[in-house]
mmCIF file of C-alpha atoms in Angstrom:
data_model
loop_
_atom_site.group_PDB
_atom_site.id
_atom_site.type_symbol
_atom_site.label_atom_id
_atom_site.label_comp_id
_atom_site.label_asym_id
_atom_site.label_seq_id
_atom_site.Cartn_x
_atom_site.Cartn_y
_atom_site.Cartn_z
ATOM 1 C CA LYS A 96 -66.838 -64.609 108.243
ATOM 2 C CA CYS A 97 -69.732 -66.228 106.365
ATOM 3 C CA ASP A 98 -70.184 -65.009 102.768
ATOM 4 C CA THR A 99 -73.318 -67.103 102.210
ATOM 5 C CA CYS A 100 -74.812 -65.902 105.511
ATOM 6 C CA LYS A 101 -74.407 -62.193 104.690
ATOM 7 C CA LYS A 102 -76.267 -62.760 101.410
ATOM 8 C CA VAL A 103 -79.127 -64.517 103.202
ATOM 9 C CA LYS A 104 -79.113 -62.339 106.337
ATOM 10 C CA PRO A 105 -77.286 -59.022 105.782
ATOM 11 C CA GLY A 106 -78.526 -57.836 109.175
ATOM 12 C CA VAL A 107 -76.675 -60.660 110.912
ATOM 13 C CA ASP A 108 -73.494 -59.734 109.084
ATOM 14 C CA ILE A 109 -73.801 -56.186 110.403
ATOM 15 C CA LEU A 110 -74.260 -57.480 113.957
ATOM 16 C CA GLN A 111 -71.273 -59.812 113.651
ATOM 17 C CA GLU A 112 -69.154 -56.974 112.284
ATOM 18 C CA ALA A 113 -70.126 -54.768 115.232
ATOM 19 C CA ILE A 114 -69.346 -57.578 117.685
ATOM 20 C CA SER A 115 -66.030 -58.182 115.946
ATOM 21 C CA GLN A 116 -65.065 -54.536 116.478
ATOM 22 C CA LEU A 117 -66.180 -54.655 120.113
ATOM 23 C CA LEU A 118 -64.027 -57.730 120.679
ATOM 24 C CA GLY A 119 -61.186 -55.988 118.916
#
């Protein structure tokens, strides 16, 4: 949901993606 964030913190993007799947 944050293109600039994933480029600065790819790890955060992975966590958000996992959370997104958990939330459905």
